[in-house]
Amino acid sequence: MCMICFTEALSAAPAIQLQCGHVFHLHCCRHVLMKRWVGPRITFGFSLCPICKVPMEHPTLTDLLANIKELYEDVRRKALMRLEYEGLHKAESTFGPGGRYHEDPAAYAMERYAYYVCYKCQKAYYGGEARCDAQVGGETFDPTELVCGGCSDVAGAQMCPKHGADFLEYKCRYCCSVAVFFCFGTTHFCNPCHDDFQRVTTIPKGELPSCPAGPKAKQLEGDECPLHVKHPPTGEEFALGCGICRNAHTF
């Protein structure tokens, strides 16, 4: 049986042997690579062999794998850059001898941070930490609402002279989180607020929580903003600017 479709014998359709040695239907491999990941957050598990988890490699898949590899390198580069600017790339417990990610800090960075594909420019952009994304279901979403900061400029974000528009970020209108979604041509949402947009968008501005505000417009205790920035009251659009430079000053 093909271990991807589990419905037909390998002899029932053209099959290929991947570089790792495992055999699957050609059309099943192509379907998996074309469908890509589930949900809004970019993940790359779909591009691994279902049996041994080694990256898929075969001449007949080159056309599909080329774009996936390019996206992977882009996410890897941006995640490593953010890890460095947050000062986490030297954490002894993580990257020192015996640390889980001793030989692969990029794997840690890509697990720690969530990236999304901008519908307009098709580039990967940062959308907060993956642990925040994991708290949301996220299988049903409108890809046209996934728009990076550079393509959704509604609050006059300054173009970074060093990093251009690649790392421009916005605050979620309803809490102190980095925005992921840009909806209605006017509003930035983080993932949890986007999932609860029908409620949060109807909350009167005077009843919205003050900073620090948690996801789904919940008031947090204390007085430290999770974003470590001064910003307008909850309910207003705000451009955070270049995320890389902001983190360089923050940490």
PDB file of C-alpha atoms in Angstrom:
ATOM      1  CA  MET A   1       0.000   0.000   0.000  1.00  0.00           C
ATOM      2  CA  CYS A   2       1.026   3.585  -0.576  1.00  0.00           C
ATOM      3  CA  MET A   3       1.714   5.035   2.883  1.00  0.00           C
ATOM      4  CA  ILE A   4       0.354   8.429   1.813  1.00  0.00           C
ATOM      5  CA  CYS A   5      -3.083   7.564   0.448  1.00  0.00           C
ATOM      6  CA  PHE A   6      -3.547   4.168   2.187  1.00  0.00           C
ATOM      7  CA  THR A   7      -6.152   3.292  -0.462  1.00  0.00           C
ATOM      8  CA  GLU A   8      -4.282   1.723  -3.372  1.00  0.00           C
ATOM      9  CA  ALA A   9      -1.400  -0.679  -3.824  1.00  0.00           C
ATOM     10  CA  LEU A  10       1.818   0.847  -5.126  1.00  0.00           C
ATOM     11  CA  SER A  11       1.372  -1.209  -8.305  1.00  0.00           C
ATOM     12  CA  ALA A  12      -1.965   0.483  -9.060  1.00  0.00           C
ATOM     13  CA  ALA A  13      -0.379   3.775 -10.226  1.00  0.00           C
ATOM     14  CA  PRO A  14       3.030   5.182 -11.206  1.00  0.00           C
ATOM     15  CA  ALA A  15       5.278   5.175  -8.164  1.00  0.00           C
ATOM     16  CA  ILE A  16       8.636   6.745  -7.310  1.00  0.00           C
ATOM     17  CA  GLN A  17      11.423   5.838  -4.898  1.00  0.00           C
ATOM     18  CA  LEU A  18      12.525   8.877  -2.924  1.00  0.00           C
ATOM     19  CA  GLN A  19      16.188   9.518  -2.192  1.00  0.00           C
ATOM     20  CA  CYS A  20      15.657   8.048   1.283  1.00  0.00           C
ATOM     21  CA  GLY A  21      14.600   4.737  -0.296  1.00  0.00           C
ATOM     22  CA  HIS A  22      10.861   4.726   0.459  1.00  0.00           C
ATOM     23  CA  VAL A  23       8.335   4.283  -2.356  1.00  0.00           C
ATOM     24  CA  PHE A  24       5.045   6.170  -2.854  1.00  0.00           C
ATOM     25  CA  HIS A  25       2.633   6.980  -5.655  1.00  0.00           C
ATOM     26  CA  LEU A  26       3.925   9.863  -7.751  1.00  0.00           C
ATOM     27  CA  HIS A  27       0.552  11.619  -7.734  1.00  0.00           C
ATOM     28  CA  CYS A  28       0.317  11.260  -3.942  1.00  0.00           C
ATOM     29  CA  CYS A  29       3.712  12.919  -3.455  1.00  0.00           C
ATOM     30  CA  ARG A  30       2.799  15.747  -5.805  1.00  0.00           C
ATOM     31  CA  HIS A  31      -0.569  16.252  -4.115  1.00  0.00           C
ATOM     32  CA  VAL A  32       1.062  16.522  -0.669  1.00  0.00           C
ATOM     33  CA  LEU A  33       3.602  19.064  -1.911  1.00  0.00           C
ATOM     34  CA  MET A  34       0.986  21.128  -3.747  1.00  0.00           C
ATOM     35  CA  LYS A  35      -1.400  21.170  -0.782  1.00  0.00           C
ATOM     36  CA  ARG A  36       1.408  22.212   1.563  1.00  0.00           C
ATOM     37  CA  TRP A  37       0.748  22.886   5.265  1.00  0.00           C
ATOM     38  CA  VAL A  38      -2.558  22.934   7.135  1.00  0.00           C
ATOM     39  CA  GLY A  39      -3.662  26.219   8.689  1.00  0.00           C
ATOM     40  CA  PRO A  40      -2.173  29.703   8.316  1.00  0.00           C
ATOM     41  CA  ARG A  41       1.230  29.136   9.942  1.00  0.00           C
ATOM     42  CA  ILE A  42       4.050  27.956   7.683  1.00  0.00           C
ATOM     43  CA  THR A  43       5.326  24.498   8.618  1.00  0.00           C
ATOM     44  CA  PHE A  44       7.430  22.090   6.590  1.00  0.00           C
ATOM     45  CA  GLY A  45       6.466  18.644   7.905  1.00  0.00           C
ATOM     46  CA  PHE A  46       4.492  18.016   4.701  1.00  0.00           C
ATOM     47  CA  SER A  47       7.723  18.032   2.673  1.00  0.00           C
ATOM     48  CA  LEU A  48       9.260  15.165   4.654  1.00  0.00           C
ATOM     49  CA  CYS A  49       9.017  11.472   3.881  1.00  0.00           C
ATOM     50  CA  PRO A  50       5.964  10.186   5.819  1.00  0.00           C
ATOM     51  CA  ILE A  51       7.985   7.197   7.047  1.00  0.00           C
ATOM     52  CA  CYS A  52      11.488   8.390   7.940  1.00  0.00           C
ATOM     53  CA  LYS A  53      10.947  12.190   8.059  1.00  0.00           C
ATOM     54  CA  VAL A  54      13.850  12.910   5.705  1.00  0.00           C
ATOM     55  CA  PRO A  55      13.182  15.714   3.176  1.00  0.00           C
ATOM     56  CA  MET A  56      11.540  14.416  -0.008  1.00  0.00           C
ATOM     57  CA  GLU A  57      13.907  14.293  -2.999  1.00  0.00           C
ATOM     58  CA  HIS A  58      13.222  12.984  -6.508  1.00  0.00           C
ATOM     59  CA  PRO A  59      13.810  14.379 -10.040  1.00  0.00           C
ATOM     60  CA  THR A  60      10.078  14.327 -10.839  1.00  0.00           C
ATOM     61  CA  LEU A  61       9.385  16.565  -7.829  1.00  0.00           C
ATOM     62  CA  THR A  62      12.051  19.179  -8.578  1.00  0.00           C
ATOM     63  CA  ASP A  63       9.577  21.789  -9.836  1.00  0.00           C
ATOM     64  CA  LEU A  64       7.520  21.667  -6.629  1.00  0.00           C
ATOM     65  CA  LEU A  65      10.446  21.302  -4.238  1.00  0.00           C
ATOM     66  CA  ALA A  66      12.292  24.339  -5.629  1.00  0.00           C
ATOM     67  CA  ASN A  67       9.700  26.827  -4.311  1.00  0.00           C
ATOM     68  CA  ILE A  68       9.415  24.972  -1.004  1.00  0.00           C
ATOM     69  CA  LYS A  69      13.186  25.046  -0.488  1.00  0.00           C
ATOM     70  CA  GLU A  70      13.289  28.755  -1.315  1.00  0.00           C
ATOM     71  CA  LEU A  71      10.548  29.468   1.238  1.00  0.00           C
ATOM     72  CA  TYR A  72      12.300  27.280   3.822  1.00  0.00           C
ATOM     73  CA  GLU A  73      15.556  29.212   3.439  1.00  0.00           C
ATOM     74  CA  ASP A  74      13.689  32.515   3.740  1.00  0.00           C
ATOM     75  CA  VAL A  75      11.926  31.464   6.956  1.00  0.00           C
ATOM     76  CA  ARG A  76      15.146  29.964   8.317  1.00  0.00           C
ATOM     77  CA  ARG A  77      17.086  33.176   7.650  1.00  0.00           C
ATOM     78  CA  LYS A  78      14.447  35.420   9.214  1.00  0.00           C
ATOM     79  CA  ALA A  79      13.967  33.178  12.253  1.00  0.00           C
ATOM     80  CA  LEU A  80      17.712  33.040  12.936  1.00  0.00           C
ATOM     81  CA  MET A  81      17.972  36.804  12.580  1.00  0.00           C
ATOM     82  CA  ARG A  82      15.165  37.321  15.081  1.00  0.00           C
ATOM     83  CA  LEU A  83      16.724  34.809  17.485  1.00  0.00           C
ATOM     84  CA  GLU A  84      20.006  36.725  17.346  1.00  0.00           C
ATOM     85  CA  TYR A  85      18.416  40.142  17.811  1.00  0.00           C
ATOM     86  CA  GLU A  86      16.432  38.844  20.780  1.00  0.00           C
ATOM     87  CA  GLY A  87      19.713  37.728  22.307  1.00  0.00           C
ATOM     88  CA  LEU A  88      18.603  34.099  22.570  1.00  0.00           C
ATOM     89  CA  HIS A  89      21.191  32.602  20.214  1.00  0.00           C
ATOM     90  CA  LYS A  90      23.704  32.256  23.063  1.00  0.00           C
ATOM     91  CA  ALA A  91      21.456  30.478  25.566  1.00  0.00           C
ATOM     92  CA  GLU A  92      23.734  27.837  27.075  1.00  0.00           C
ATOM     93  CA  SER A  93      20.865  25.575  28.155  1.00  0.00           C
ATOM     94  CA  THR A  94      19.549  25.447  24.584  1.00  0.00           C
ATOM     95  CA  PHE A  95      22.633  25.579  22.379  1.00  0.00           C
ATOM     96  CA  GLY A  96      25.448  24.579  24.710  1.00  0.00           C
ATOM     97  CA  PRO A  97      26.907  21.058  24.980  1.00  0.00           C
ATOM     98  CA  GLY A  98      24.106  18.662  25.758  1.00  0.00           C
ATOM     99  CA  GLY A  99      21.436  21.164  24.727  1.00  0.00           C
ATOM    100  CA  ARG A 100      18.622  19.840  22.562  1.00  0.00           C
ATOM    101  CA  TYR A 101      19.519  22.237  19.730  1.00  0.00           C
ATOM    102  CA  HIS A 102      23.306  22.193  20.183  1.00  0.00           C
ATOM    103  CA  GLU A 103      23.965  21.651  16.470  1.00  0.00           C
ATOM    104  CA  ASP A 104      20.886  23.285  14.962  1.00  0.00           C
ATOM    105  CA  PRO A 105      19.821  26.674  16.359  1.00  0.00           C
ATOM    106  CA  ALA A 106      17.768  27.218  13.188  1.00  0.00           C
ATOM    107  CA  ALA A 107      15.470  24.335  14.144  1.00  0.00           C
ATOM    108  CA  TYR A 108      14.849  25.983  17.515  1.00  0.00           C
ATOM    109  CA  ALA A 109      14.201  29.376  15.917  1.00  0.00           C
ATOM    110  CA  MET A 110      11.714  27.907  13.438  1.00  0.00           C
ATOM    111  CA  GLU A 111       9.893  26.095  16.234  1.00  0.00           C
ATOM    112  CA  ARG A 112       9.851  29.179  18.460  1.00  0.00           C
ATOM    113  CA  TYR A 113       8.551  31.712  15.930  1.00  0.00           C
ATOM    114  CA  ALA A 114       5.463  31.581  13.716  1.00  0.00           C
ATOM    115  CA  TYR A 115       5.712  32.762  10.112  1.00  0.00           C
ATOM    116  CA  TYR A 116       2.983  33.273   7.520  1.00  0.00           C
ATOM    117  CA  VAL A 117       2.940  33.830   3.745  1.00  0.00           C
ATOM    118  CA  CYS A 118       1.786  37.288   2.717  1.00  0.00           C
ATOM    119  CA  TYR A 119      -1.042  36.996   0.188  1.00  0.00           C
ATOM    120  CA  LYS A 120       0.177  40.059  -1.700  1.00  0.00           C
ATOM    121  CA  CYS A 121       3.967  39.750  -1.926  1.00  0.00           C
ATOM    122  CA  GLN A 122       4.171  35.991  -1.206  1.00  0.00           C
ATOM    123  CA  LYS A 123       7.010  36.510   1.272  1.00  0.00           C
ATOM    124  CA  ALA A 124       7.200  34.996   4.734  1.00  0.00           C
ATOM    125  CA  TYR A 125       6.519  37.382   7.609  1.00  0.00           C
ATOM    126  CA  TYR A 126       6.700  37.115  11.400  1.00  0.00           C
ATOM    127  CA  GLY A 127       3.471  36.687  13.351  1.00  0.00           C
ATOM    128  CA  GLY A 128       4.546  36.188  16.952  1.00  0.00           C
ATOM    129  CA  GLU A 129       5.707  33.168  18.900  1.00  0.00           C
ATOM    130  CA  ALA A 130       4.513  29.726  17.870  1.00  0.00           C
ATOM    131  CA  ARG A 131       3.143  28.989  21.346  1.00  0.00           C
ATOM    132  CA  CYS A 132       0.558  31.758  20.800  1.00  0.00           C
ATOM    133  CA  ASP A 133      -0.384  30.338  17.409  1.00  0.00           C
ATOM    134  CA  ALA A 134      -0.770  26.857  18.908  1.00  0.00           C
ATOM    135  CA  GLN A 135      -3.513  28.086  21.226  1.00  0.00           C
ATOM    136  CA  VAL A 136      -5.751  28.687  18.221  1.00  0.00           C
ATOM    137  CA  GLY A 137      -7.460  26.143  15.947  1.00  0.00           C
ATOM    138  CA  GLY A 138      -6.686  27.898  12.702  1.00  0.00           C
ATOM    139  CA  GLU A 139      -7.628  25.404   9.985  1.00  0.00           C
ATOM    140  CA  THR A 140     -10.308  27.689   8.551  1.00  0.00           C
ATOM    141  CA  PHE A 141      -8.939  31.037   7.463  1.00  0.00           C
ATOM    142  CA  ASP A 142      -9.038  33.372   4.502  1.00  0.00           C
ATOM    143  CA  PRO A 143      -5.541  33.527   2.955  1.00  0.00           C
ATOM    144  CA  THR A 144      -6.325  36.965   1.471  1.00  0.00           C
ATOM    145  CA  GLU A 145      -6.298  38.333   5.034  1.00  0.00           C
ATOM    146  CA  LEU A 146      -2.722  37.187   5.648  1.00  0.00           C
ATOM    147  CA  VAL A 147      -0.871  40.389   4.752  1.00  0.00           C
ATOM    148  CA  CYS A 148       2.568  41.470   5.955  1.00  0.00           C
ATOM    149  CA  GLY A 149       3.271  44.885   7.465  1.00  0.00           C
ATOM    150  CA  GLY A 150       4.854  46.210   4.303  1.00  0.00           C
ATOM    151  CA  CYS A 151       1.750  45.390   2.245  1.00  0.00           C
ATOM    152  CA  SER A 152      -0.815  46.591   4.797  1.00  0.00           C
ATOM    153  CA  ASP A 153       0.441  50.043   5.637  1.00  0.00           C
ATOM    154  CA  VAL A 154      -2.547  51.885   7.104  1.00  0.00           C
ATOM    155  CA  ALA A 155      -0.774  53.674   9.965  1.00  0.00           C
ATOM    156  CA  GLY A 156       2.255  55.167   8.270  1.00  0.00           C
ATOM    157  CA  ALA A 157       4.878  52.554   9.150  1.00  0.00           C
ATOM    158  CA  GLN A 158       8.365  53.881   8.464  1.00  0.00           C
ATOM    159  CA  MET A 159      10.390  51.937   5.930  1.00  0.00           C
ATOM    160  CA  CYS A 160      13.463  50.593   7.718  1.00  0.00           C
ATOM    161  CA  PRO A 161      16.645  51.907   6.031  1.00  0.00           C
ATOM    162  CA  LYS A 162      18.480  48.711   7.034  1.00  0.00           C
ATOM    163  CA  HIS A 163      15.872  45.962   6.568  1.00  0.00           C
ATOM    164  CA  GLY A 164      13.385  47.514   4.128  1.00  0.00           C
ATOM    165  CA  ALA A 165       9.782  46.331   4.386  1.00  0.00           C
ATOM    166  CA  ASP A 166      10.568  42.680   5.158  1.00  0.00           C
ATOM    167  CA  PHE A 167      10.211  43.089   8.930  1.00  0.00           C
ATOM    168  CA  LEU A 168       7.552  45.797   9.286  1.00  0.00           C
ATOM    169  CA  GLU A 169       5.069  44.799  11.979  1.00  0.00           C
ATOM    170  CA  TYR A 170       1.770  46.005  13.372  1.00  0.00           C
ATOM    171  CA  LYS A 171       0.145  45.705  16.753  1.00  0.00           C
ATOM    172  CA  CYS A 172      -3.158  43.829  16.986  1.00  0.00           C
ATOM    173  CA  ARG A 173      -5.894  46.459  17.336  1.00  0.00           C
ATOM    174  CA  TYR A 174      -7.522  44.611  20.250  1.00  0.00           C
ATOM    175  CA  CYS A 175      -4.560  43.449  22.360  1.00  0.00           C
ATOM    176  CA  CYS A 176      -0.826  43.835  22.921  1.00  0.00           C
ATOM    177  CA  SER A 177       0.299  41.190  20.422  1.00  0.00           C
ATOM    178  CA  VAL A 178       1.988  41.248  17.019  1.00  0.00           C
ATOM    179  CA  ALA A 179      -0.650  41.215  14.266  1.00  0.00           C
ATOM    180  CA  VAL A 180      -0.945  38.328  11.826  1.00  0.00           C
ATOM    181  CA  PHE A 181      -4.136  39.126   9.892  1.00  0.00           C
ATOM    182  CA  PHE A 182      -5.118  42.304   8.042  1.00  0.00           C
ATOM    183  CA  CYS A 183      -8.884  42.404   7.459  1.00  0.00           C
ATOM    184  CA  PHE A 184     -11.438  44.730   5.873  1.00  0.00           C
ATOM    185  CA  GLY A 185      -8.548  46.790   4.476  1.00  0.00           C
ATOM    186  CA  THR A 186      -8.385  48.592   7.822  1.00  0.00           C
ATOM    187  CA  THR A 187      -7.793  46.289  10.782  1.00  0.00           C
ATOM    188  CA  HIS A 188      -4.893  44.219  12.102  1.00  0.00           C
ATOM    189  CA  PHE A 189      -5.576  41.166  14.264  1.00  0.00           C
ATOM    190  CA  CYS A 190      -3.439  38.650  16.102  1.00  0.00           C
ATOM    191  CA  ASN A 191      -4.490  35.025  15.640  1.00  0.00           C
ATOM    192  CA  PRO A 192      -6.722  34.669  18.756  1.00  0.00           C
ATOM    193  CA  CYS A 193      -8.460  38.031  18.225  1.00  0.00           C
ATOM    194  CA  HIS A 194      -9.037  37.150  14.584  1.00  0.00           C
ATOM    195  CA  ASP A 195     -10.727  33.917  15.617  1.00  0.00           C
ATOM    196  CA  ASP A 196     -12.987  35.964  17.916  1.00  0.00           C
ATOM    197  CA  PHE A 197     -13.374  38.993  15.628  1.00  0.00           C
ATOM    198  CA  GLN A 198     -17.187  39.019  15.654  1.00  0.00           C
ATOM    199  CA  ARG A 199     -17.114  39.697  19.401  1.00  0.00           C
ATOM    200  CA  VAL A 200     -14.045  41.885  19.822  1.00  0.00           C
ATOM    201  CA  THR A 201     -15.007  44.228  16.973  1.00  0.00           C
ATOM    202  CA  THR A 202     -18.329  44.989  18.682  1.00  0.00           C
ATOM    203  CA  ILE A 203     -16.805  45.930  22.045  1.00  0.00           C
ATOM    204  CA  PRO A 204     -17.221  49.696  22.567  1.00  0.00           C
ATOM    205  CA  LYS A 205     -13.857  51.439  22.513  1.00  0.00           C
ATOM    206  CA  GLY A 206     -14.365  52.698  26.054  1.00  0.00           C
ATOM    207  CA  GLU A 207     -14.809  49.125  27.301  1.00  0.00           C
ATOM    208  CA  LEU A 208     -11.694  47.692  25.683  1.00  0.00           C
ATOM    209  CA  PRO A 209      -8.878  46.733  28.077  1.00  0.00           C
ATOM    210  CA  SER A 210      -6.019  49.126  28.611  1.00  0.00           C
ATOM    211  CA  CYS A 211      -2.383  48.116  28.143  1.00  0.00           C
ATOM    212  CA  PRO A 212      -1.357  45.418  28.976  1.00  0.00           C
ATOM    213  CA  ALA A 213      -4.139  43.728  27.017  1.00  0.00           C
ATOM    214  CA  GLY A 214      -4.136  39.989  26.364  1.00  0.00           C
ATOM    215  CA  PRO A 215      -5.500  38.055  23.361  1.00  0.00           C
ATOM    216  CA  LYS A 216      -9.261  38.258  22.786  1.00  0.00           C
ATOM    217  CA  ALA A 217      -9.327  41.688  24.458  1.00  0.00           C
ATOM    218  CA  LYS A 218      -8.704  40.435  27.989  1.00  0.00           C
ATOM    219  CA  GLN A 219      -7.198  42.679  30.630  1.00  0.00           C
ATOM    220  CA  LEU A 220      -3.815  41.485  31.900  1.00  0.00           C
ATOM    221  CA  GLU A 221      -2.408  42.197  35.338  1.00  0.00           C
ATOM    222  CA  GLY A 222       0.566  44.457  35.894  1.00  0.00           C
ATOM    223  CA  ASP A 223       1.708  47.450  33.884  1.00  0.00           C
ATOM    224  CA  GLU A 224       4.327  46.000  31.507  1.00  0.00           C
ATOM    225  CA  CYS A 225       3.289  45.830  27.846  1.00  0.00           C
ATOM    226  CA  PRO A 226       4.106  42.407  26.332  1.00  0.00           C
ATOM    227  CA  LEU A 227       5.417  44.266  23.271  1.00  0.00           C
ATOM    228  CA  HIS A 228       7.678  46.518  25.380  1.00  0.00           C
ATOM    229  CA  VAL A 229       6.548  49.638  23.501  1.00  0.00           C
ATOM    230  CA  LYS A 230       4.415  52.695  24.153  1.00  0.00           C
ATOM    231  CA  HIS A 231       1.381  52.692  21.897  1.00  0.00           C
ATOM    232  CA  PRO A 232      -2.068  54.301  21.482  1.00  0.00           C
ATOM    233  CA  PRO A 233      -5.071  52.969  23.426  1.00  0.00           C
ATOM    234  CA  THR A 234      -6.458  49.550  22.537  1.00  0.00           C
ATOM    235  CA  GLY A 235      -8.819  49.879  19.601  1.00  0.00           C
ATOM    236  CA  GLU A 236      -6.527  52.006  17.444  1.00  0.00           C
ATOM    237  CA  GLU A 237      -4.216  50.935  14.628  1.00  0.00           C
ATOM    238  CA  PHE A 238      -0.515  51.171  15.429  1.00  0.00           C
ATOM    239  CA  ALA A 239       2.575  50.385  13.360  1.00  0.00           C
ATOM    240  CA  LEU A 240       5.311  48.804  15.462  1.00  0.00           C
ATOM    241  CA  GLY A 241       7.883  49.502  12.753  1.00  0.00           C
ATOM    242  CA  CYS A 242      10.788  47.188  11.966  1.00  0.00           C
ATOM    243  CA  GLY A 243      10.566  44.159  14.238  1.00  0.00           C
ATOM    244  CA  ILE A 244      14.267  43.354  14.003  1.00  0.00           C
ATOM    245  CA  CYS A 245      15.398  46.847  14.991  1.00  0.00           C
ATOM    246  CA  ARG A 246      12.704  47.047  17.687  1.00  0.00           C
ATOM    247  CA  ASN A 247      13.954  43.837  19.288  1.00  0.00           C
ATOM    248  CA  ALA A 248      17.551  45.027  19.019  1.00  0.00           C
ATOM    249  CA  HIS A 249      16.668  48.027  21.183  1.00  0.00           C
ATOM    250  CA  THR A 250      14.368  46.075  23.502  1.00  0.00           C
ATOM    251  CA  PHE A 251      16.576  43.187  24.523  1.00  0.00           C
TER     252      PHE A 251
END
